[in-house]
Amino acid sequence: MGQLFSDTSKDEDHGDLVSSFTKYFKKIKTENKIISQETIRLIEFHLKRGNIREAHSVISDALKNIDDVPINIAVTGESGAGKSSFINALRELRPEEEGAAETGVVETTMMRSPYKHPKIKNLILWDLPGIGTMKFPSKVYLEKVKFQEYDFFIIVSDTRFTKLELDLAKAIRIMKKNYYFVRSKVDIDLQNEKESKPCAFDREKILQLIRSSCVNSFRDNNMDVPQVFLISNHDLFDYDFPVLTDTLIKDLPNQKRYNFVLSLPNITEAVIDRKHTSMLQFIYLQTSMLELFTLLHVPGRECVKEKLAVSLNHYRVLFGVDDTSLESIAKDSQVPVEQLKKVVKSPYLFETKNRETLGKKFSQYLEKLYNDKLLVIDPDIEKIFYFQRAFLDTVTEDAKVLLRETLKKLVQTHPIHSH
């Protein structure tokens, strides 16, 4: 099973584990951490005292919590404001696809509608009936739609925010929930202005006017002016959508951050890098558990190894570089799927002709190991970690290459988006 350690070597291993753990999480920015600082300190506390079983238990509970904790996002606003389109955009579904929220219809429902994320099982977006369709005061409206179940509210409008929506925001704040204002359909506003005043068209000036109109809605109702995010549900690459997602990530609790980040569409390289950082932390925590298994001599480590190896196939799906995602990207960007398959590497990583490339990449990581040692006990566990790291890096680079291809095509076909 593994080498039996003397008391002296056990003490050394404990010290190395503490140093490794502290070093790893110290370099990760607070807004990117997927476990809280309190959890990190508790793990370090147990490791310093040689409480291996307790440290293992804390990491195990943290991983389970990260994987299973529910994320519920409420989306509300007037009928026709673009709520359903916003939900579909976050879930990377077209309106005609199975499971998509229905768009372009008059809202008559008095019920909230749940939409599960296709890749993240515990993330649900709730389409709430517009407050204008439910003739109740704001507080009663929130009780009817079960406000206590949501992590935060997104209030969507395609015009100035109405008094009903502003009153709703006040009630949400009183009930100690976060809310965010989204002004949708700015691409349509820009297109209309360009068609009606082609010579005087000034993209940035029009966007500023839209923002000012929203700001005046708050001032006219004696409200502090919050941040307003201008977005297009049909073009998440542009406008304020990246700023909105950054804000949501920072405001979410650590344990909910991991799955939320992985749920995001690949709209910027920064989002892809965030996914990489989150996934690598998860892998590191899993691998730390294997290290502790070794110290505890717990049977069944091989099963855990097997499980970790199988998880490699999941990365392509989460990073949107699997075959289904490639076909969807090809359809949206009008780039032949064969062309996209030529620029990605991860689908072919384990083919015989590519094993040499993977071996070289692994050798590079082993060289790094001696300068930036993260794992300390078992060479087999080091291999598991660095093979996963090699795979994750390849998938991340594939996602960035696909994003560049998509953006290149977008600029060619929609010059209105180029700055």
Tab-separated table of C-alpha atoms in Angstrom:
chain	number	residue	atom	x	y	z
A	1	MET	CA	0.000	0.000	0.000
A	2	GLY	CA	2.770	2.451	0.824
A	3	GLN	CA	5.804	3.091	2.984
A	4	LEU	CA	5.298	2.975	6.732
A	5	PHE	CA	6.715	6.157	8.231
A	6	SER	CA	8.719	6.439	11.413
A	7	ASP	CA	7.591	9.091	13.904
A	8	THR	CA	10.388	11.370	12.708
A	9	SER	CA	9.469	11.052	9.049
A	10	LYS	CA	5.782	11.542	9.929
A	11	ASP	CA	6.634	14.843	11.641
A	12	GLU	CA	8.583	15.916	8.578
A	13	ASP	CA	5.678	14.961	6.320
A	14	HIS	CA	3.245	16.921	8.507
A	15	GLY	CA	5.498	19.973	8.264
A	16	ASP	CA	5.848	19.597	4.501
A	17	LEU	CA	2.081	19.259	4.107
A	18	VAL	CA	1.436	22.424	6.123
A	19	SER	CA	4.039	24.346	4.138
A	20	SER	CA	2.649	23.042	0.842
A	21	PHE	CA	-0.967	23.844	1.747
A	22	THR	CA	-0.175	27.333	3.044
A	23	LYS	CA	2.007	28.135	0.042
A	24	TYR	CA	-0.620	27.018	-2.455
A	25	PHE	CA	-3.580	28.975	-1.091
A	26	LYS	CA	-1.532	32.058	-0.224
A	27	LYS	CA	-0.942	32.787	-3.909
A	28	ILE	CA	-4.661	32.622	-4.829
A	29	LYS	CA	-6.557	35.915	-4.726
A	30	THR	CA	-9.353	36.118	-2.147
A	31	GLU	CA	-12.071	36.590	-4.804
A	32	ASN	CA	-10.945	33.384	-6.566
A	33	LYS	CA	-10.770	31.045	-3.574
A	34	ILE	CA	-13.311	28.219	-3.553
A	35	ILE	CA	-12.985	27.560	0.193
A	36	SER	CA	-13.178	30.176	2.922
A	37	GLN	CA	-10.181	31.528	4.786
A	38	GLU	CA	-11.629	29.975	7.955
A	39	THR	CA	-11.611	26.517	6.311
A	40	ILE	CA	-8.035	27.025	5.104
A	41	ARG	CA	-6.947	27.991	8.632
A	42	LEU	CA	-8.741	24.976	10.137
A	43	ILE	CA	-6.995	22.570	7.740
A	44	GLU	CA	-3.630	24.199	8.509
A	45	PHE	CA	-4.402	24.006	12.256
A	46	HIS	CA	-4.988	20.238	12.079
A	47	LEU	CA	-1.984	19.632	9.831
A	48	LYS	CA	0.366	21.566	12.139
A	49	ARG	CA	-0.717	19.394	15.056
A	50	GLY	CA	-0.487	16.160	13.084
A	51	ASN	CA	-4.260	15.650	13.241
A	52	ILE	CA	-4.310	13.949	9.850
A	53	ARG	CA	-7.719	12.333	10.235
A	54	GLU	CA	-9.306	15.667	11.218
A	55	ALA	CA	-7.604	17.512	8.335
A	56	HIS	CA	-8.822	14.833	5.938
A	57	SER	CA	-12.358	15.170	7.311
A	58	VAL	CA	-12.388	18.982	6.860
A	59	ILE	CA	-11.147	18.727	3.255
A	60	SER	CA	-13.629	15.947	2.499
A	61	ASP	CA	-16.544	18.004	3.890
A	62	ALA	CA	-15.373	21.099	1.998
A	63	LEU	CA	-15.217	19.222	-1.317
A	64	LYS	CA	-18.652	17.690	-0.780
A	65	ASN	CA	-20.081	21.097	0.100
A	66	ILE	CA	-18.515	22.740	-2.954
A	67	ASP	CA	-19.868	20.022	-5.239
A	68	ASP	CA	-23.371	19.755	-3.746
A	69	VAL	CA	-24.286	23.222	-2.436
A	70	PRO	CA	-27.310	24.598	-4.348
A	71	ILE	CA	-27.141	27.914	-6.219
A	72	ASN	CA	-30.493	29.595	-6.894
A	73	ILE	CA	-30.629	32.752	-9.010
A	74	ALA	CA	-33.869	34.729	-9.335
A	75	VAL	CA	-34.507	36.703	-12.530
A	76	THR	CA	-37.395	39.154	-12.512
A	77	GLY	CA	-38.643	42.234	-14.366
A	78	GLU	CA	-41.493	43.409	-16.547
A	79	SER	CA	-42.932	41.060	-19.170
A	80	GLY	CA	-40.980	41.303	-22.434
A	81	ALA	CA	-37.864	42.783	-20.820
A	82	GLY	CA	-35.703	39.831	-21.843
A	83	LYS	CA	-35.748	37.678	-18.686
A	84	SER	CA	-36.106	34.387	-20.552
A	85	SER	CA	-33.455	35.336	-23.106
A	86	PHE	CA	-31.099	36.250	-20.251
A	87	ILE	CA	-31.689	32.848	-18.612
A	88	ASN	CA	-31.082	31.054	-21.912
A	89	ALA	CA	-27.881	33.039	-22.479
A	90	LEU	CA	-26.515	32.050	-19.065
A	91	ARG	CA	-27.347	28.422	-19.825
A	92	GLU	CA	-25.878	28.670	-23.355
A	93	LEU	CA	-29.126	27.485	-24.937
A	94	ARG	CA	-30.853	28.811	-28.038
A	95	PRO	CA	-34.605	29.553	-27.709
A	96	GLU	CA	-35.495	26.575	-29.930
A	97	GLU	CA	-33.393	24.057	-27.980
A	98	GLU	CA	-34.954	21.550	-25.643
A	99	GLY	CA	-35.235	22.877	-22.093
A	100	ALA	CA	-34.837	26.542	-23.084
A	101	ALA	CA	-36.963	29.176	-21.385
A	102	GLU	CA	-39.800	30.261	-23.667
A	103	THR	CA	-39.240	33.709	-25.177
A	104	GLY	CA	-41.319	36.189	-27.119
A	105	VAL	CA	-44.617	35.398	-25.423
A	106	VAL	CA	-46.969	37.477	-23.316
A	107	GLU	CA	-46.438	36.653	-19.671
A	108	THR	CA	-49.571	35.360	-18.035
A	109	THR	CA	-48.144	32.946	-15.457
A	110	MET	CA	-48.295	33.686	-11.780
A	111	MET	CA	-45.840	30.867	-11.039
A	112	ARG	CA	-42.052	30.893	-10.917
A	113	SER	CA	-40.329	28.602	-13.405
A	114	PRO	CA	-37.068	26.733	-12.592
A	115	TYR	CA	-34.409	26.169	-15.260
A	116	LYS	CA	-31.514	23.876	-14.395
A	117	HIS	CA	-28.105	24.565	-15.852
A	118	PRO	CA	-27.263	21.824	-18.395
A	119	LYS	CA	-23.714	21.332	-17.067
A	120	ILE	CA	-23.971	22.276	-13.378
A	121	LYS	CA	-26.597	20.064	-11.739
A	122	ASN	CA	-27.070	22.196	-8.600
A	123	LEU	CA	-27.430	25.601	-10.299
A	124	ILE	CA	-31.016	26.713	-10.993
A	125	LEU	CA	-32.152	29.954	-12.615
A	126	TRP	CA	-35.676	30.941	-11.644
A	127	ASP	CA	-37.818	32.922	-14.066
A	128	LEU	CA	-40.121	34.906	-11.777
A	129	PRO	CA	-43.375	36.475	-12.945
A	130	GLY	CA	-42.916	40.196	-13.544
A	131	ILE	CA	-43.944	42.246	-10.549
A	132	GLY	CA	-46.299	44.176	-12.851
A	133	THR	CA	-48.232	40.973	-13.596
A	134	MET	CA	-48.711	40.222	-9.891
A	135	LYS	CA	-50.774	42.989	-8.374
A	136	PHE	CA	-49.223	42.768	-4.910
A	137	PRO	CA	-47.055	45.130	-2.861
A	138	SER	CA	-43.330	44.343	-3.163
A	139	LYS	CA	-43.051	42.484	0.149
A	140	VAL	CA	-46.057	40.276	-0.621
A	141	TYR	CA	-44.653	39.622	-4.122
A	142	LEU	CA	-41.364	38.438	-2.607
A	143	GLU	CA	-43.180	36.135	-0.199
A	144	LYS	CA	-45.256	34.682	-3.066
A	145	VAL	CA	-42.121	33.869	-5.107
A	146	LYS	CA	-40.306	32.470	-2.002
A	147	PHE	CA	-37.574	35.115	-1.801
A	148	GLN	CA	-35.670	33.287	0.964
A	149	GLU	CA	-34.619	30.497	-1.438
A	150	TYR	CA	-32.482	32.671	-3.752
A	151	ASP	CA	-28.842	33.659	-3.449
A	152	PHE	CA	-29.527	36.937	-5.268
A	153	PHE	CA	-31.981	38.677	-7.613
A	154	ILE	CA	-31.341	40.045	-11.095
A	155	ILE	CA	-33.878	42.711	-12.088
A	156	VAL	CA	-34.096	43.040	-15.884
A	157	SER	CA	-35.524	46.007	-17.803
A	158	ASP	CA	-35.359	47.054	-21.451
A	159	THR	CA	-36.338	50.670	-20.678
A	160	ARG	CA	-36.003	52.954	-17.653
A	161	PHE	CA	-36.527	51.062	-14.412
A	162	THR	CA	-40.098	51.481	-13.190
A	163	LYS	CA	-41.243	52.431	-9.704
A	164	LEU	CA	-42.498	48.849	-9.226
A	165	GLU	CA	-39.010	47.486	-9.920
A	166	LEU	CA	-37.355	50.070	-7.681
A	167	ASP	CA	-39.773	49.303	-4.844
A	168	LEU	CA	-38.973	45.631	-5.340
A	169	ALA	CA	-35.244	46.388	-4.988
A	170	LYS	CA	-35.888	48.241	-1.715
A	171	ALA	CA	-37.865	45.274	-0.366
A	172	ILE	CA	-35.140	42.812	-1.416
A	173	ARG	CA	-32.528	44.898	0.397
A	174	ILE	CA	-34.683	45.088	3.555
A	175	MET	CA	-34.856	41.295	3.449
A	176	LYS	CA	-31.031	41.207	3.318
A	177	LYS	CA	-30.619	39.788	-0.180
A	178	ASN	CA	-28.410	41.086	-2.965
A	179	TYR	CA	-29.916	42.418	-6.185
A	180	TYR	CA	-28.453	43.595	-9.491
A	181	PHE	CA	-29.989	45.841	-12.159
A	182	VAL	CA	-29.602	44.722	-15.762
A	183	ARG	CA	-30.579	46.966	-18.679
A	184	SER	CA	-31.135	44.564	-21.585
A	185	LYS	CA	-31.407	44.866	-25.384
A	186	VAL	CA	-28.755	47.602	-25.749
A	187	ASP	CA	-27.711	46.027	-29.067
A	188	ILE	CA	-31.212	46.760	-30.434
A	189	ASP	CA	-30.982	50.376	-29.213
A	190	LEU	CA	-27.630	50.776	-30.953
A	191	GLN	CA	-28.884	49.215	-34.177
A	192	ASN	CA	-31.959	51.467	-34.206
A	193	GLU	CA	-29.812	54.574	-33.674
A	194	LYS	CA	-27.390	53.536	-36.401
A	195	GLU	CA	-30.230	53.026	-38.877
A	196	SER	CA	-32.019	56.274	-38.024
A	197	LYS	CA	-28.913	58.509	-37.698
A	198	PRO	CA	-26.067	56.801	-39.603
A	199	CYS	CA	-23.924	59.936	-39.928
A	200	ALA	CA	-24.259	60.993	-36.285
A	201	PHE	CA	-23.941	57.465	-34.839
A	202	ASP	CA	-21.685	57.411	-31.766
A	203	ARG	CA	-21.696	54.063	-29.990
A	204	GLU	CA	-20.176	55.172	-26.682
A	205	LYS	CA	-22.340	58.288	-26.481
A	206	ILE	CA	-25.537	56.238	-26.958
A	207	LEU	CA	-24.480	53.725	-24.299
A	208	GLN	CA	-23.799	56.607	-21.911
A	209	LEU	CA	-27.258	58.057	-22.617
A	210	ILE	CA	-28.863	54.667	-21.857
A	211	ARG	CA	-26.901	54.458	-18.603
A	212	SER	CA	-27.881	58.037	-17.669
A	213	SER	CA	-31.542	57.244	-18.304
A	214	CYS	CA	-31.297	54.317	-15.848
A	215	VAL	CA	-29.495	56.464	-13.273
A	216	ASN	CA	-32.249	59.091	-13.508
A	217	SER	CA	-34.824	56.390	-12.719
A	218	PHE	CA	-33.209	55.958	-9.302
A	219	ARG	CA	-32.729	59.660	-8.640
A	220	ASP	CA	-36.330	60.436	-9.578
A	221	ASN	CA	-37.419	57.900	-6.952
A	222	ASN	CA	-35.028	59.156	-4.258
A	223	MET	CA	-32.878	56.004	-4.373
A	224	ASP	CA	-29.126	55.647	-4.115
A	225	VAL	CA	-27.774	54.865	-7.565
A	226	PRO	CA	-26.533	51.250	-7.755
A	227	GLN	CA	-24.353	49.788	-10.483
A	228	VAL	CA	-26.351	49.179	-13.673
A	229	PHE	CA	-25.163	46.582	-16.167
A	230	LEU	CA	-25.882	47.191	-19.861
A	231	ILE	CA	-26.089	43.899	-21.739
A	232	SER	CA	-27.253	42.147	-24.875
A	233	ASN	CA	-28.618	38.646	-24.397
A	234	HIS	CA	-27.479	37.835	-27.944
A	235	ASP	CA	-23.919	39.078	-27.493
A	236	LEU	CA	-22.451	38.288	-24.094
A	237	PHE	CA	-18.945	39.090	-25.355
A	238	ASP	CA	-19.691	42.797	-25.414
A	239	TYR	CA	-21.046	45.509	-23.100
A	240	ASP	CA	-21.208	44.887	-19.315
A	241	PHE	CA	-21.852	41.153	-19.088
A	242	PRO	CA	-18.233	40.339	-18.092
A	243	VAL	CA	-18.420	43.057	-15.397
A	244	LEU	CA	-21.705	41.593	-14.123
A	245	THR	CA	-20.255	38.084	-13.808
A	246	ASP	CA	-17.141	39.416	-12.021
A	247	THR	CA	-19.402	41.208	-9.541
A	248	LEU	CA	-21.543	38.122	-8.897
A	249	ILE	CA	-18.457	35.940	-8.364
A	250	LYS	CA	-17.031	38.345	-5.771
A	251	ASP	CA	-20.350	38.612	-3.920
A	252	LEU	CA	-21.005	34.855	-3.726
A	253	PRO	CA	-19.827	32.791	-0.730
A	254	ASN	CA	-16.610	30.841	-1.416
A	255	GLN	CA	-18.234	27.411	-1.559
A	256	LYS	CA	-20.756	28.570	-4.217
A	257	ARG	CA	-18.113	30.266	-6.326
A	258	TYR	CA	-16.678	27.065	-7.833
A	259	ASN	CA	-19.814	25.821	-9.589
A	260	PHE	CA	-20.983	29.315	-10.540
A	261	VAL	CA	-17.658	30.059	-12.253
A	262	LEU	CA	-17.769	26.733	-14.105
A	263	SER	CA	-21.323	27.508	-15.278
A	264	LEU	CA	-20.338	30.729	-17.050
A	265	PRO	CA	-20.127	30.959	-20.840
A	266	ASN	CA	-16.575	31.442	-22.160
A	267	ILE	CA	-17.030	35.132	-22.971
A	268	THR	CA	-13.504	36.327	-22.105
A	269	GLU	CA	-10.102	34.776	-21.521
A	270	ALA	CA	-10.374	36.066	-17.947
A	271	VAL	CA	-13.464	33.865	-17.393
A	272	ILE	CA	-11.599	30.850	-18.798
A	273	ASP	CA	-8.648	31.604	-16.489
A	274	ARG	CA	-11.045	31.803	-13.527
A	275	LYS	CA	-12.406	28.368	-14.451
A	276	HIS	CA	-8.839	27.056	-14.590
A	277	THR	CA	-8.023	28.533	-11.160
A	278	SER	CA	-11.201	27.108	-9.610
A	279	MET	CA	-10.771	23.648	-11.122
A	280	LEU	CA	-7.097	23.495	-10.142
A	281	GLN	CA	-7.987	24.286	-6.513
A	282	PHE	CA	-10.518	21.452	-6.582
A	283	ILE	CA	-7.904	19.060	-8.006
A	284	TYR	CA	-5.361	20.215	-5.440
A	285	LEU	CA	-7.784	19.565	-2.572
A	286	GLN	CA	-8.636	16.130	-3.966
A	287	THR	CA	-4.945	15.331	-4.277
A	288	SER	CA	-4.284	16.563	-0.746
A	289	MET	CA	-6.849	14.001	0.412
A	290	LEU	CA	-4.855	11.295	-1.355
A	291	GLU	CA	-1.735	12.467	0.454
A	292	LEU	CA	-3.578	12.145	3.754
A	293	PHE	CA	-4.862	8.696	2.724
A	294	THR	CA	-1.219	7.694	2.340
A	295	LEU	CA	-0.332	8.894	5.835
A	296	LEU	CA	-3.369	7.164	7.306
A	297	HIS	CA	-2.776	3.951	5.313
A	298	VAL	CA	-6.486	3.889	4.498
A	299	PRO	CA	-7.511	1.078	2.105
A	300	GLY	CA	-9.232	2.170	-1.078
A	301	ARG	CA	-6.825	4.811	-2.279
A	302	GLU	CA	-6.660	3.073	-5.646
A	303	CYS	CA	-10.415	3.579	-6.069
A	304	VAL	CA	-9.956	7.286	-5.446
A	305	LYS	CA	-7.156	7.366	-8.005
A	306	GLU	CA	-9.427	5.681	-10.509
A	307	LYS	CA	-12.159	8.195	-9.832
A	308	LEU	CA	-9.755	11.083	-10.354
A	309	ALA	CA	-8.524	9.616	-13.634
A	310	VAL	CA	-12.096	9.292	-14.913
A	311	SER	CA	-12.787	12.938	-13.994
A	312	LEU	CA	-10.323	14.068	-16.673
A	313	ASN	CA	-12.973	13.439	-19.326
A	314	HIS	CA	-15.253	15.897	-17.551
A	315	TYR	CA	-12.969	18.892	-18.122
A	316	ARG	CA	-13.718	19.171	-21.826
A	317	VAL	CA	-17.450	19.433	-21.085
A	318	LEU	CA	-17.016	22.055	-18.364
A	319	PHE	CA	-14.707	24.143	-20.553
A	320	GLY	CA	-16.951	23.822	-23.606
A	321	VAL	CA	-14.486	21.981	-25.849
A	322	ASP	CA	-16.303	18.636	-26.100
A	323	ASP	CA	-17.835	17.508	-29.407
A	324	THR	CA	-21.339	18.791	-28.571
A	325	SER	CA	-19.962	22.212	-27.620
A	326	LEU	CA	-17.846	22.364	-30.791
A	327	GLU	CA	-20.931	21.729	-32.916
A	328	SER	CA	-22.854	24.435	-31.057
A	329	ILE	CA	-19.992	26.954	-31.432
A	330	ALA	CA	-19.749	26.116	-35.137
A	331	LYS	CA	-23.466	26.793	-35.584
A	332	ASP	CA	-23.404	30.085	-33.669
A	333	SER	CA	-20.202	31.437	-35.221
A	334	GLN	CA	-20.799	29.991	-38.703
A	335	VAL	CA	-17.331	28.451	-38.648
A	336	PRO	CA	-17.163	24.867	-40.009
A	337	VAL	CA	-16.893	22.354	-37.158
A	338	GLU	CA	-13.981	20.660	-38.980
A	339	GLN	CA	-12.067	23.933	-38.781
A	340	LEU	CA	-12.672	24.171	-35.024
A	341	LYS	CA	-11.559	20.571	-34.501
A	342	LYS	CA	-8.258	21.409	-36.186
A	343	VAL	CA	-7.390	24.146	-33.669
A	344	VAL	CA	-8.082	22.160	-30.478
A	345	LYS	CA	-5.734	19.579	-28.942
A	346	SER	CA	-7.514	18.035	-25.959
A	347	PRO	CA	-9.810	15.612	-27.883
A	348	TYR	CA	-6.728	13.886	-29.266
A	349	LEU	CA	-4.513	14.125	-26.196
A	350	PHE	CA	-4.481	10.402	-25.448
A	351	GLU	CA	-4.241	9.129	-28.996
A	352	THR	CA	-1.065	7.115	-29.639
A	353	LYS	CA	0.499	9.761	-31.878
A	354	ASN	CA	0.039	12.413	-29.169
A	355	ARG	CA	1.345	10.459	-26.182
A	356	GLU	CA	4.842	11.785	-26.780
A	357	THR	CA	3.516	15.355	-26.560
A	358	LEU	CA	1.709	14.549	-23.306
A	359	GLY	CA	4.875	12.912	-21.987
A	360	LYS	CA	6.904	16.031	-22.770
A	361	LYS	CA	4.332	18.227	-21.061
A	362	PHE	CA	4.400	15.974	-18.012
A	363	SER	CA	8.217	16.173	-17.933
A	364	GLN	CA	7.972	19.976	-17.926
A	365	TYR	CA	5.668	19.834	-14.908
A	366	LEU	CA	8.039	17.482	-13.110
A	367	GLU	CA	10.854	19.999	-13.674
A	368	LYS	CA	8.653	22.663	-12.077
A	369	LEU	CA	7.978	20.324	-9.179
A	370	TYR	CA	11.493	20.738	-7.800
A	371	ASN	CA	11.189	24.540	-7.761
A	372	ASP	CA	7.549	24.821	-6.704
A	373	LYS	CA	6.837	21.596	-4.830
A	374	LEU	CA	3.155	21.227	-3.977
A	375	LEU	CA	2.959	17.514	-3.172
A	376	VAL	CA	5.323	15.834	-0.817
A	377	ILE	CA	4.769	12.164	-0.023
A	378	ASP	CA	3.984	9.713	-2.800
A	379	PRO	CA	5.423	9.861	-6.374
A	380	ASP	CA	2.297	8.146	-7.719
A	381	ILE	CA	0.122	10.912	-6.303
A	382	GLU	CA	2.434	13.508	-7.834
A	383	LYS	CA	1.844	11.867	-11.205
A	384	ILE	CA	-1.942	11.977	-10.742
A	385	PHE	CA	-1.783	15.692	-9.905
A	386	TYR	CA	0.544	16.696	-12.722
A	387	PHE	CA	-1.202	14.605	-15.383
A	388	GLN	CA	-4.462	16.309	-14.394
A	389	ARG	CA	-2.698	19.682	-14.478
A	390	ALA	CA	-1.356	18.932	-17.968
A	391	PHE	CA	-4.831	17.954	-19.157
A	392	LEU	CA	-6.469	20.989	-17.542
A	393	ASP	CA	-3.949	23.373	-19.113
A	394	THR	CA	-4.564	21.865	-22.552
A	395	VAL	CA	-8.349	22.160	-22.186
A	396	THR	CA	-7.967	25.761	-20.986
A	397	GLU	CA	-5.849	26.695	-23.990
A	398	ASP	CA	-8.384	25.007	-26.308
A	399	ALA	CA	-11.158	27.127	-24.801
A	400	LYS	CA	-9.127	30.307	-25.419
A	401	VAL	CA	-8.359	29.327	-29.020
A	402	LEU	CA	-12.075	28.710	-29.664
A	403	LEU	CA	-12.952	32.058	-28.085
A	404	ARG	CA	-10.482	33.859	-30.371
A	405	GLU	CA	-11.940	32.115	-33.414
A	406	THR	CA	-15.463	33.093	-32.361
A	407	LEU	CA	-14.554	36.731	-31.680
A	408	LYS	CA	-12.732	36.991	-35.004
A	409	LYS	CA	-15.853	35.809	-36.828
A	410	LEU	CA	-18.087	38.112	-34.731
A	411	VAL	CA	-16.093	41.221	-35.695
A	412	GLN	CA	-16.191	40.204	-39.354
A	413	THR	CA	-19.967	39.711	-39.407
A	414	HIS	CA	-21.047	42.407	-36.891
A	415	PRO	CA	-18.844	45.510	-37.318
A	416	ILE	CA	-21.115	47.439	-34.922
A	417	HIS	CA	-19.386	45.562	-32.064
A	418	SER	CA	-15.864	46.573	-32.994
A	419	HIS	CA	-14.515	49.484	-30.986
